[in-house]
Coordinates of C-alpha atoms in Angstrom, one line a residue:
Chain A
M1 CA 19.3 -10.1 23.1
D2 CA 17.8 -9.2 20.2
L3 CA 14.2 -9.0 22.2
Y4 CA 14.4 -5.7 23.9
Q5 CA 14.7 -3.4 21.0
E6 CA 15.2 0.2 21.7
L7 CA 12.2 0.8 20.2
I8 CA 10.5 -1.8 22.7
L9 CA 11.9 0.0 25.7
D10 CA 11.0 3.9 24.5
H11 CA 7.4 2.6 24.3
S12 CA 7.5 0.6 27.2
R13 CA 9.3 3.9 29.2
Q14 CA 6.8 6.5 27.6
P15 CA 3.5 4.6 25.8
H16 CA 2.0 6.6 23.4
H17 CA -1.2 7.8 23.7
A18 CA -2.0 6.4 27.2
G19 CA -4.9 6.9 29.8
L20 CA -8.4 6.4 29.4
R21 CA -10.3 9.2 27.7
D22 CA -13.8 10.0 26.9
P23 CA -15.8 9.6 24.5
F24 CA -15.9 6.3 23.9
D25 CA -18.1 3.6 22.0
A26 CA -16.6 0.4 24.0
E27 CA -14.4 -0.2 26.6
V28 CA -13.0 -3.6 27.7
H29 CA -10.8 -5.1 30.2
H30 CA -8.5 -7.9 29.4
V31 CA -6.0 -9.9 31.9
N32 CA -3.3 -12.1 31.1
P33 CA -3.9 -14.7 33.7
T34 CA -0.4 -16.3 33.9
C35 CA 1.3 -13.1 34.8
G36 CA -1.8 -10.9 36.1
D37 CA -1.3 -8.3 33.2
E38 CA -4.6 -5.8 32.7
V39 CA -5.4 -3.6 30.3
T40 CA -8.5 -1.5 30.3
L41 CA -8.8 -0.3 26.7
R42 CA -11.8 1.9 25.1
V43 CA -12.5 2.8 21.3
S44 CA -14.4 5.2 19.8
I45 CA -15.6 4.9 16.1
A46 CA -16.7 7.6 13.5
G47 CA -18.7 6.6 10.5
T48 CA -19.9 3.2 9.7
G49 CA -19.4 0.0 7.5
A50 CA -16.4 0.4 5.3
S51 CA -15.2 3.9 6.2
A52 CA -15.6 3.5 9.6
V53 CA -12.4 5.3 11.0
V54 CA -11.0 4.7 14.4
R55 CA -11.5 8.0 16.2
D56 CA -9.5 7.4 19.3
M57 CA -8.2 4.3 21.4
S58 CA -6.9 4.9 24.9
Y59 CA -6.0 3.0 27.1
D60 CA -4.6 1.9 31.0
A61 CA -2.1 -0.8 31.0
Q62 CA -0.1 -2.8 33.8
G63 CA 2.4 -5.2 32.7
C64 CA 5.5 -6.0 31.3
S65 CA 7.6 -4.0 28.7
I66 CA 6.7 -6.1 25.9
S67 CA 2.8 -5.6 26.5
I68 CA 2.8 -2.0 27.3
A69 CA 5.1 -0.9 24.1
S70 CA 2.7 -3.3 22.2
T71 CA -0.1 -1.6 23.3
S72 CA 1.4 2.1 22.5
V73 CA 2.6 1.0 19.2
L74 CA -1.1 -0.4 18.6
A75 CA -2.3 3.2 19.5
E76 CA 0.0 4.6 17.0
E77 CA -0.5 2.5 14.1
V78 CA -4.5 2.4 14.5
I79 CA -5.9 6.0 15.5
G80 CA -7.1 7.4 12.6
H81 CA -7.0 4.9 10.4
T82 CA -9.7 2.8 9.2
V83 CA -11.3 -0.2 11.1
D84 CA -10.3 -2.3 7.9
E85 CA -6.7 -1.0 7.8
A86 CA -6.6 -1.5 11.7
L87 CA -7.7 -5.2 11.3
D88 CA -5.1 -5.7 8.8
T89 CA -2.0 -4.5 10.7
Y90 CA -3.5 -6.8 13.4
A91 CA -3.7 -9.7 11.0
G92 CA 0.0 -8.6 10.2
M93 CA 0.9 -8.6 13.8
R94 CA -0.7 -11.8 14.5
E95 CA 1.0 -13.7 11.6
M96 CA 4.4 -12.7 12.8
L97 CA 3.7 -13.3 16.3
T98 CA 2.4 -16.3 16.3
S99 CA 4.9 -17.9 13.5
R100 CA 7.5 -18.8 16.0
G101 CA 10.2 -16.7 13.9
K102 CA 9.5 -18.0 10.6
V103 CA 7.6 -15.0 9.2
A104 CA 9.7 -11.8 9.1
G105 CA 6.9 -9.5 9.3
D106 CA 6.1 -6.3 7.0
E107 CA 6.9 -3.3 7.8
D108 CA 4.9 -1.5 5.3
R109 CA 1.5 -3.2 6.9
I110 CA 2.4 -3.5 10.8
G111 CA 4.9 -0.2 11.0
D112 CA 7.0 0.0 14.4
G113 CA 5.1 -3.4 15.1
I114 CA 8.0 -4.6 13.2
A115 CA 10.0 -4.2 16.5
F116 CA 8.5 -7.2 17.9
A117 CA 9.6 -9.9 15.3
G118 CA 11.8 -11.3 18.0
V119 CA 9.1 -12.1 20.3
A120 CA 7.6 -14.5 18.2
K121 CA 11.1 -16.5 19.2
Y122 CA 9.9 -16.6 22.7
P123 CA 6.3 -18.3 22.9
S124 CA 5.7 -17.3 26.2
R125 CA 5.7 -13.8 25.4
V126 CA 3.9 -13.9 22.5
K127 CA 0.5 -13.4 24.8
C128 CA 2.3 -10.4 26.4
A129 CA 2.2 -8.9 23.0
L130 CA -1.1 -9.5 22.0
L131 CA -2.8 -8.6 24.6
G132 CA -3.8 -5.2 24.0
W133 CA -4.6 -6.2 20.4
A134 CA -6.8 -8.7 21.6
A135 CA -8.8 -6.0 23.8
F136 CA -8.5 -3.9 21.0
T137 CA -10.3 -6.0 18.3
D138 CA -12.6 -7.3 21.3
A139 CA -13.4 -3.5 21.5
L140 CA -14.3 -3.4 18.3
I141 CA -16.9 -5.9 18.5
R142 CA -18.6 -4.4 21.3
A143 CA -18.7 -1.2 20.0
G144 CA -20.8 -2.6 17.0
V145 CA -18.1 -2.7 14.0
Q146 CA -19.3 -4.9 11.6
T147 CA -15.8 -6.8 11.4
P148 CA -15.0 -10.6 10.3
V149 CA -14.8 -12.2 13.9
L150 CA -11.5 -12.3 14.8
T151 CA -11.1 -14.6 17.7
D152 CA -8.1 -14.4 20.1
H153 CA -8.0 -17.3 23.0
T154 CA -4.5 -16.1 24.1
T155 CA -5.9 -13.4 26.6
Q156 CA -9.1 -13.5 28.6
G157 CA -12.0 -10.4 28.1
V158 CA -13.5 -9.1 31.5
T159 CA -16.7 -7.5 30.6
P160 CA -16.7 -4.6 32.7
Chain B
M1 CA 15.6 -32.9 62.3
S2 CA 19.7 -33.4 63.6
A3 CA 21.3 -30.3 64.1
A4 CA 24.2 -31.8 62.8
A5 CA 23.1 -32.0 59.1
M6 CA 25.3 -30.2 56.9
P7 CA 25.0 -28.8 53.7
F8 CA 26.4 -31.1 50.9
T9 CA 30.1 -31.0 50.0
D10 CA 31.1 -29.6 46.4
R11 CA 31.8 -33.3 45.6
E12 CA 28.4 -34.4 47.0
V13 CA 26.4 -32.5 45.1
A14 CA 28.2 -33.1 41.9
A15 CA 27.2 -37.1 42.4
I16 CA 23.8 -35.5 42.9
R17 CA 23.7 -34.1 39.7
G18 CA 25.1 -36.8 38.3
D19 CA 21.6 -38.4 39.4
F20 CA 20.0 -36.1 36.8
P21 CA 20.3 -36.4 32.9
I22 CA 18.2 -33.3 32.3
L23 CA 21.0 -31.2 34.3
G24 CA 23.6 -31.8 31.5
R25 CA 21.8 -30.4 28.4
A26 CA 22.4 -27.1 27.4
V27 CA 19.8 -24.0 26.7
R28 CA 19.7 -21.0 24.9
D29 CA 22.6 -20.6 22.8
G30 CA 24.2 -23.5 24.3
R31 CA 24.8 -22.2 27.7
R32 CA 24.4 -24.5 30.9
L33 CA 20.8 -24.9 32.3
V34 CA 20.7 -22.8 35.5
Y35 CA 17.3 -24.9 37.0
L36 CA 15.8 -22.6 39.8
D37 CA 12.3 -23.5 39.4
S38 CA 11.9 -26.8 41.5
G39 CA 9.2 -24.9 43.4
A40 CA 6.9 -25.3 40.2
T41 CA 8.6 -28.8 39.4
S42 CA 11.7 -30.6 40.1
H43 CA 13.6 -32.6 38.2
K44 CA 13.8 -36.4 38.4
P45 CA 16.9 -38.8 39.2
R46 CA 17.5 -41.5 36.6
V47 CA 16.6 -44.2 39.4
V48 CA 13.1 -42.7 39.3
L49 CA 13.2 -43.0 35.6
D50 CA 14.1 -46.4 35.6
A51 CA 11.6 -47.4 38.2
E52 CA 8.7 -46.2 36.1
R53 CA 10.3 -47.9 33.2
E54 CA 11.0 -51.2 34.9
F55 CA 7.5 -51.0 36.0
Y56 CA 5.9 -50.8 32.4
E57 CA 8.9 -53.3 31.0
Q58 CA 8.1 -56.3 33.8
H59 CA 5.0 -55.7 35.8
N60 CA 2.3 -53.9 33.8
A61 CA -1.3 -54.6 34.8
A62 CA -4.4 -52.8 36.3
V63 CA -3.8 -52.7 39.9
H64 CA -6.4 -54.3 42.3
R65 CA -8.0 -56.7 39.1
G66 CA -7.2 -60.0 37.9
A67 CA -5.7 -62.7 39.4
H68 CA -2.6 -63.2 36.9
L69 CA 1.2 -63.1 37.9
L70 CA 1.5 -59.3 36.1
A71 CA -1.8 -58.5 38.1
E72 CA -0.3 -59.3 41.3
E73 CA 3.3 -58.2 41.0
A74 CA 1.5 -54.5 39.8
T75 CA -0.3 -54.7 42.8
D76 CA 2.3 -55.3 45.2
A77 CA 4.5 -52.7 43.7
F78 CA 1.9 -50.1 44.2
E79 CA 1.0 -50.9 47.9
A80 CA 5.0 -51.3 48.4
A81 CA 5.0 -47.5 46.9
R82 CA 2.4 -46.9 49.4
A83 CA 4.3 -48.1 52.3
T84 CA 7.4 -46.2 51.4
V85 CA 5.6 -43.2 50.8
A86 CA 3.9 -43.7 54.3
H87 CA 7.2 -44.5 56.2
F88 CA 8.7 -41.1 54.7
I89 CA 6.0 -39.0 56.3
R90 CA 5.7 -41.6 59.7
A91 CA 2.3 -42.3 59.1
P92 CA 0.6 -45.7 58.4
E93 CA 0.2 -47.4 55.5
D94 CA -3.9 -47.0 55.2
E95 CA -3.8 -43.1 55.8
V96 CA -1.9 -42.8 52.9
V97 CA -4.6 -42.0 49.9
F98 CA -3.0 -41.5 46.0
T99 CA -4.1 -38.6 43.8
K100 CA -3.2 -37.2 40.6
N101 CA -1.7 -34.1 42.8
A102 CA -1.8 -32.3 45.3
T103 CA -4.5 -30.1 44.1
E104 CA -6.6 -33.3 43.9
S105 CA -5.6 -34.1 47.6
L106 CA -7.2 -30.8 48.5
N107 CA -10.1 -31.0 46.5
L108 CA -11.2 -34.6 47.8
V109 CA -11.2 -33.3 51.7
A110 CA -13.5 -29.8 50.4
Y111 CA -15.9 -32.2 48.6
A112 CA -16.2 -34.3 51.7
F113 CA -17.9 -31.6 53.0
S114 CA -20.5 -31.5 50.4
N115 CA -20.4 -34.8 48.5
A116 CA -21.9 -36.9 51.0
A117 CA -25.4 -38.2 50.0
P118 CA -27.8 -35.8 51.6
T119 CA -30.7 -38.4 52.7
D120 CA -30.2 -41.6 54.4
E121 CA -26.8 -41.7 55.8
P122 CA -25.7 -40.4 59.0
K123 CA -23.2 -38.1 58.7
D124 CA -20.2 -37.2 60.9
P125 CA -20.8 -33.7 61.8
R126 CA -17.6 -32.8 61.4
F127 CA -18.1 -32.9 58.0
V128 CA -21.3 -31.2 58.1
L129 CA -21.3 -27.4 56.5
G130 CA -23.7 -24.7 56.3
P131 CA -24.7 -21.4 57.2
G132 CA -23.3 -20.3 59.9
D133 CA -20.0 -22.2 60.1
E134 CA -16.7 -20.9 58.7
V135 CA -13.9 -22.3 56.8
L136 CA -10.4 -20.5 57.9
V137 CA -7.5 -20.0 55.2
T138 CA -4.5 -17.6 55.1
Q139 CA -3.9 -14.6 52.7
M140 CA -0.7 -16.4 51.7
E141 CA -2.5 -19.7 50.3
H142 CA -1.6 -21.2 47.0
H143 CA -4.8 -21.4 44.7
A144 CA -5.2 -25.1 45.4
N145 CA -5.9 -24.5 48.8
L146 CA -7.9 -21.4 48.5
V147 CA -10.6 -22.0 45.6
P148 CA -11.5 -25.2 46.2
W149 CA -12.5 -23.8 49.8
Q150 CA -14.3 -20.6 47.8
E151 CA -16.1 -23.2 46.0
L152 CA -17.1 -25.0 49.1
V153 CA -18.7 -22.1 51.0
R154 CA -20.2 -21.2 48.0
R155 CA -22.0 -24.9 47.5
T156 CA -22.8 -24.9 51.3
G157 CA -23.7 -21.5 52.4
A158 CA -20.8 -21.4 54.9
T159 CA -18.2 -18.4 55.2
L160 CA -14.8 -18.1 54.2
R161 CA -12.4 -15.7 56.3
W162 CA -8.7 -15.9 56.4
I163 CA -5.4 -14.9 58.1
P164 CA -4.1 -11.8 56.8
L165 CA -0.6 -11.7 55.8
A166 CA 2.0 -9.3 57.5
A167 CA 4.6 -7.0 55.9
D168 CA 7.4 -9.1 56.6
G169 CA 5.8 -12.2 54.7
S170 CA 4.8 -14.1 58.3
L171 CA 0.9 -14.7 58.9
D172 CA -0.4 -11.9 60.8
L173 CA -1.9 -13.9 64.2
G174 CA -3.1 -11.1 66.1
G175 CA -6.5 -11.4 65.2
L176 CA -6.8 -14.9 65.0
D177 CA -9.1 -15.1 68.2
T178 CA -11.7 -13.6 66.5
L179 CA -11.2 -15.7 62.8
L180 CA -11.0 -19.1 64.6
T181 CA -14.1 -19.9 66.8
E182 CA -16.4 -22.0 67.5
R183 CA -17.7 -21.5 64.3
T184 CA -14.7 -22.9 62.3
K185 CA -15.0 -25.9 60.8
V186 CA -11.5 -26.4 58.6
L187 CA -8.8 -24.4 59.1
A188 CA -6.8 -24.7 56.0
V189 CA -2.9 -23.6 56.2
T190 CA 0.2 -23.9 53.9
Q191 CA 3.2 -25.3 55.9
V192 CA 5.6 -23.4 53.5
S193 CA 5.0 -20.4 51.1
N194 CA 5.4 -21.1 47.4
V195 CA 5.9 -17.7 47.1
L196 CA 7.6 -16.0 50.2
G197 CA 9.5 -19.1 51.8
T198 CA 7.8 -18.4 55.2
I199 CA 7.5 -21.4 57.4
N200 CA 4.3 -21.4 59.2
P201 CA 3.7 -22.4 62.7
V202 CA 1.4 -25.5 62.0
G203 CA 1.8 -27.1 65.3
E204 CA 0.5 -23.8 67.1
L205 CA -2.4 -23.1 64.6
A206 CA -3.3 -26.5 64.4
A207 CA -3.8 -26.5 68.8
R208 CA -5.7 -23.7 68.5
A209 CA -7.9 -25.1 65.6
H210 CA -8.4 -28.3 67.7
A211 CA -9.2 -26.4 70.6
V212 CA -12.4 -25.2 68.9
G213 CA -12.7 -28.3 67.3
A214 CA -11.8 -27.3 63.8
L215 CA -10.1 -30.0 61.2
V216 CA -6.8 -28.9 59.8
V217 CA -5.8 -29.4 56.4
V218 CA -2.0 -28.7 55.4
D219 CA -0.8 -27.8 51.9
A220 CA 2.8 -29.7 52.3
C221 CA 3.7 -28.9 48.7
Q222 CA 6.8 -26.7 49.8
S223 CA 7.4 -29.1 52.9
V224 CA 7.9 -32.4 51.9
P225 CA 10.1 -32.3 49.4
H226 CA 12.4 -29.6 51.6
L227 CA 12.5 -30.3 55.2
P228 CA 11.6 -33.5 57.4
V229 CA 7.9 -34.0 57.8
D230 CA 6.5 -36.3 60.7
V231 CA 2.7 -36.3 60.3
A232 CA 2.7 -37.4 64.1
T233 CA 4.1 -34.9 65.6
L234 CA 3.3 -31.9 62.9
G235 CA -0.7 -31.5 64.3
A236 CA -2.7 -31.7 61.0
D237 CA -5.6 -33.8 60.3
F238 CA -4.9 -33.7 56.6
I239 CA -1.7 -32.9 54.3
A240 CA -1.3 -32.8 50.9
F241 CA 1.9 -32.9 48.6
S242 CA 2.4 -33.8 45.1
G243 CA 5.1 -36.1 43.7
H244 CA 6.5 -34.1 41.0
K245 CA 7.6 -31.3 43.1
M246 CA 9.6 -33.8 45.3
Y247 CA 11.6 -35.7 42.7
G248 CA 9.0 -37.9 41.6
P249 CA 7.1 -38.2 38.6
L250 CA 4.0 -35.9 37.4
G251 CA 0.9 -37.3 37.8
V252 CA 1.1 -38.5 41.4
G253 CA -0.1 -37.0 44.4
V254 CA -0.5 -37.9 48.0
L255 CA -3.4 -37.2 50.9
W256 CA -2.4 -38.3 54.1
G257 CA -5.6 -38.1 56.6
R258 CA -5.9 -39.6 60.0
A259 CA -7.1 -43.1 59.7
E260 CA -10.6 -42.2 61.8
L261 CA -11.5 -39.6 59.6
L262 CA -10.7 -41.3 56.3
E263 CA -12.9 -44.0 57.4
V264 CA -16.0 -41.3 58.1
M265 CA -15.5 -39.2 55.0
P266 CA -17.6 -40.2 51.8
P267 CA -15.9 -40.4 48.7
F268 CA -14.8 -38.1 46.2
L269 CA -14.0 -39.7 43.1
T270 CA -16.6 -42.6 42.7
G271 CA -16.6 -45.8 40.3
G272 CA -14.5 -49.0 39.9
S273 CA -11.9 -50.0 42.5
M274 CA -13.8 -48.0 45.5
I275 CA -16.8 -49.9 45.9
E276 CA -17.2 -52.9 48.1
L277 CA -20.5 -53.9 46.7
V278 CA -22.4 -52.7 44.0
T279 CA -26.3 -53.6 42.7
M280 CA -28.4 -51.8 40.1
E281 CA -29.3 -49.5 42.8
R282 CA -26.7 -48.3 44.9
A283 CA -23.0 -48.7 46.2
T284 CA -21.3 -49.6 49.4
W285 CA -17.8 -48.4 49.7
A286 CA -14.2 -50.3 50.3
P287 CA -12.2 -49.0 53.5
A288 CA -10.0 -46.2 53.1
P289 CA -7.1 -45.5 51.2
Q290 CA -9.1 -47.5 48.5
K291 CA -12.2 -45.8 48.9
F292 CA -10.2 -42.6 47.6
E293 CA -8.8 -43.8 44.4
A294 CA -11.2 -44.7 41.9
G295 CA -10.5 -46.2 38.5
V296 CA -7.2 -47.9 37.7
P297 CA -4.8 -46.1 39.9
N298 CA -1.7 -44.6 38.6
A299 CA 0.7 -47.2 39.8
A300 CA 3.5 -46.8 37.8
Q301 CA 3.5 -43.4 38.8
A302 CA 3.3 -44.4 42.6
V303 CA 6.0 -46.7 41.8
G304 CA 8.3 -44.0 40.9
L305 CA 7.1 -41.5 43.7
A306 CA 8.2 -44.4 46.1
A307 CA 11.6 -44.4 44.1
A308 CA 12.0 -40.7 44.3
V309 CA 11.4 -41.5 48.5
R310 CA 14.1 -43.4 48.5
W311 CA 16.5 -41.2 46.5
V312 CA 15.7 -38.7 49.1
E313 CA 16.1 -40.8 51.9
Q314 CA 19.5 -41.7 50.7
V315 CA 20.6 -38.3 50.4
G316 CA 18.8 -37.2 53.4
I317 CA 16.0 -35.1 53.7
D318 CA 17.6 -32.8 57.0
R319 CA 21.0 -32.5 54.4
I320 CA 18.6 -31.2 51.8
H321 CA 17.3 -29.0 54.1
A322 CA 20.6 -27.8 55.3
H323 CA 21.8 -27.2 51.8
E324 CA 19.1 -25.3 50.6
A325 CA 19.0 -23.3 53.3
D326 CA 22.6 -22.5 53.2
L327 CA 21.9 -21.7 49.2
A328 CA 19.0 -19.7 50.1
E329 CA 21.0 -17.7 52.1
R330 CA 24.1 -17.0 49.8
L331 CA 21.3 -16.1 47.5
L332 CA 19.6 -13.8 50.2
T333 CA 23.1 -12.1 50.9
G334 CA 23.5 -11.5 47.1
L335 CA 20.0 -9.8 46.4
A336 CA 20.7 -7.6 49.8
A337 CA 24.0 -6.2 47.7
R338 CA 21.4 -5.2 45.4
P339 CA 19.4 -2.4 46.5
W340 CA 17.9 -2.2 42.9
T341 CA 16.0 -5.5 44.0
R342 CA 13.7 -6.0 47.1
V343 CA 13.2 -9.7 48.6
L344 CA 9.9 -10.1 49.9
G345 CA 9.0 -12.4 52.9
P346 CA 11.6 -13.6 55.5
A347 CA 15.0 -11.6 55.2
A348 CA 18.4 -13.3 55.4
G349 CA 18.9 -15.0 59.0
T350 CA 15.3 -15.9 59.5
P351 CA 14.4 -20.0 59.1
R352 CA 12.8 -20.0 55.7
G353 CA 12.2 -22.2 52.8
G354 CA 14.1 -22.2 49.7
A355 CA 11.7 -20.1 47.5
V356 CA 13.1 -16.4 46.8
S357 CA 10.6 -13.9 45.5
L358 CA 12.2 -10.6 44.7
V359 CA 10.9 -7.2 42.7
V360 CA 13.1 -5.5 40.6
D361 CA 10.8 -1.8 40.9
G362 CA 10.2 -0.2 37.7
V363 CA 11.0 -3.6 35.7
H364 CA 7.8 -6.3 35.3
A365 CA 8.7 -9.7 36.6
H366 CA 8.3 -11.4 32.6
D367 CA 11.0 -8.9 31.6
V368 CA 13.5 -10.1 34.5
G369 CA 12.6 -13.5 34.1
Q370 CA 13.5 -13.1 30.6
I371 CA 16.7 -11.7 31.0
L372 CA 17.7 -14.6 33.0
D373 CA 16.4 -17.0 30.8
D374 CA 18.8 -15.4 28.2
A375 CA 21.5 -16.5 30.2
G376 CA 20.3 -20.0 30.8
V377 CA 18.8 -19.6 34.1
A378 CA 15.4 -20.7 34.6
V379 CA 13.1 -19.2 37.4
R380 CA 9.3 -18.6 37.7
V381 CA 8.2 -15.5 36.9
G382 CA 3.9 -14.1 37.5
H383 CA 1.9 -14.8 40.6
H384 CA 3.0 -18.3 41.3
C385 CA -0.7 -19.3 41.6
A386 CA -1.0 -16.8 44.8
W387 CA -2.6 -14.2 43.3
P388 CA -4.3 -12.7 46.6
L389 CA -0.8 -13.2 48.2
H390 CA 0.6 -10.8 45.5
R391 CA -2.3 -8.3 45.8
A392 CA -1.7 -8.2 49.3
L393 CA 1.8 -7.1 49.0
G394 CA 1.2 -4.4 46.6
V395 CA 2.8 -6.0 43.5
T396 CA 1.3 -7.7 40.7
A397 CA 4.3 -10.3 40.0
T398 CA 7.6 -11.4 41.1
T399 CA 10.5 -13.5 39.9
R400 CA 11.0 -16.6 42.2
A401 CA 13.9 -18.3 42.5
S402 CA 13.3 -21.8 44.2
L403 CA 16.0 -24.4 45.3
A404 CA 16.6 -27.9 44.8
A405 CA 19.3 -30.9 46.5
Y406 CA 21.1 -30.5 43.2
N407 CA 21.6 -26.8 43.1
T408 CA 25.2 -25.5 43.9
A409 CA 26.4 -22.0 44.7
D410 CA 27.8 -21.2 41.4
E411 CA 24.4 -21.6 39.8
V412 CA 23.3 -19.0 42.6
D413 CA 26.2 -16.6 41.4
T414 CA 25.0 -17.1 37.9
F415 CA 21.7 -16.3 38.6
L416 CA 22.6 -12.8 40.5
T417 CA 25.4 -12.0 37.5
A418 CA 22.5 -12.4 34.9
L419 CA 20.4 -10.6 37.3
D420 CA 22.7 -7.6 37.1
R421 CA 22.2 -7.5 33.1
V422 CA 18.3 -5.9 34.1
P423 CA 19.3 -2.3 35.2
E424 CA 22.0 -2.3 32.5
I425 CA 19.2 -3.2 30.0
F426 CA 16.7 -1.3 31.6
G427 CA 18.5 1.7 32.6
I428 CA 17.6 1.9 36.0
A429 CA 20.9 2.8 37.0
E430 CA 20.9 5.8 34.5
A431 CA 17.8 6.8 36.2
S432 CA 19.3 6.9 40.1

């Protein structure tokens, strides 16, 4: 089956940038109530406005291979990037994942996120792939980063 | 139950399967559907679909209203459905209340303790709950038999207590004497665990609860479809179950309650149908069960449920139980031969229901379910609406296979073979 790409399995076995680190500007806890997957995620932001950069994103995740790997790829794709770039990557991931397979995904835009193209064909797994990303955008908002509001109702945020 | 009840022969299962149109469809990549998720909802035999269709095509009208012919026929069909369901659980007809589902049935009982008018009417002391009173549940309950009680104690100031889960998936009754006391007003317990398949000693628990004056509410969702349930001997005061888990339609459930309790309970939902007399100031209630059936009832679904009951009676509930026990044993034996799986709940050889939940250490249940789905095998993954149970067993999620009359030994084998791809894909074998 094309869902479990080697890249996804690798990331799920050895998630990159895992663990919670200091300092951070916001911490959020998101859960997927249908399966009990959880992620605690922190962001550290440098600068403000259009030049704001994701200095660090750290996390502690419990869940399926798709949600762990997706959060690991998220960290790879956003750390060291501007908030605007990170949000564009999120938009690209989200567009691909929620397209039911109609949008192939743009590797230049979402990097290793392209490995998750197969997830789009399994609607029940899209929530898994978006869990970390939803937590990340929520954390940006809580960190006071001025972003266009990206609401995502696929997972539930819990204020720590 | 007749001790002589035998599992179905291959030929009998083939005939049973022929009654279920959906079992003929293909799933992913044209694979044969192997449906092992009947604990979530069962499929429906053609006679149930036909019964609903016939109601709408020939008798459709609002039940308990109007004097025209269709209204009479619809009312007769609805009340005949009640009689059929009542007979199936050995209850008098007027003790069966139709609801939307078991969740509504359980809420109906929970709300009886806090929904009564606060002032002028004398309340039956059994349905008065306040600070100092206790509600006793168990750690293995489905959320439907837990959350309504959590909310009830929040509304009333009473205290929630629970019987803990033992490591083997049974209830740990060692501390029952301190948990079940004269302060206990309600004991709410499932007859068969929807996750573990554990069959709880409801009779013994009910006797001890009654000895301290508590009412006994039993979640029968996973028992009524799978083994003979006789409310006259069960010991419960209320049982709740859903039609859709017992070959019936979605949207109809049942609350059975002892008549003298239904009589003194305040209504849950109010409005049309459930009244005796209405003035601008107030209303009085119709006798039970109508008192608990506000609004135009789900007659087509009740008629469908009655058809499901007749189907079960024709096939034989004791034979369904024997068949599912036989398949569960095959499943457990197969899993025991796969040491990378861990079954939660009663081991092989223990009397149990047909729900088998397992863990593959190192692989999340969602991933296990995905690999099974790829082979056409439908199971449930997650916490199965029993999150505290999973927490108590130290797991976040499990993979559950649950059996019904239409499942075959071949399907169990397909499940086991499909499961073997999990260590292949996730590399457990390499690691060991």
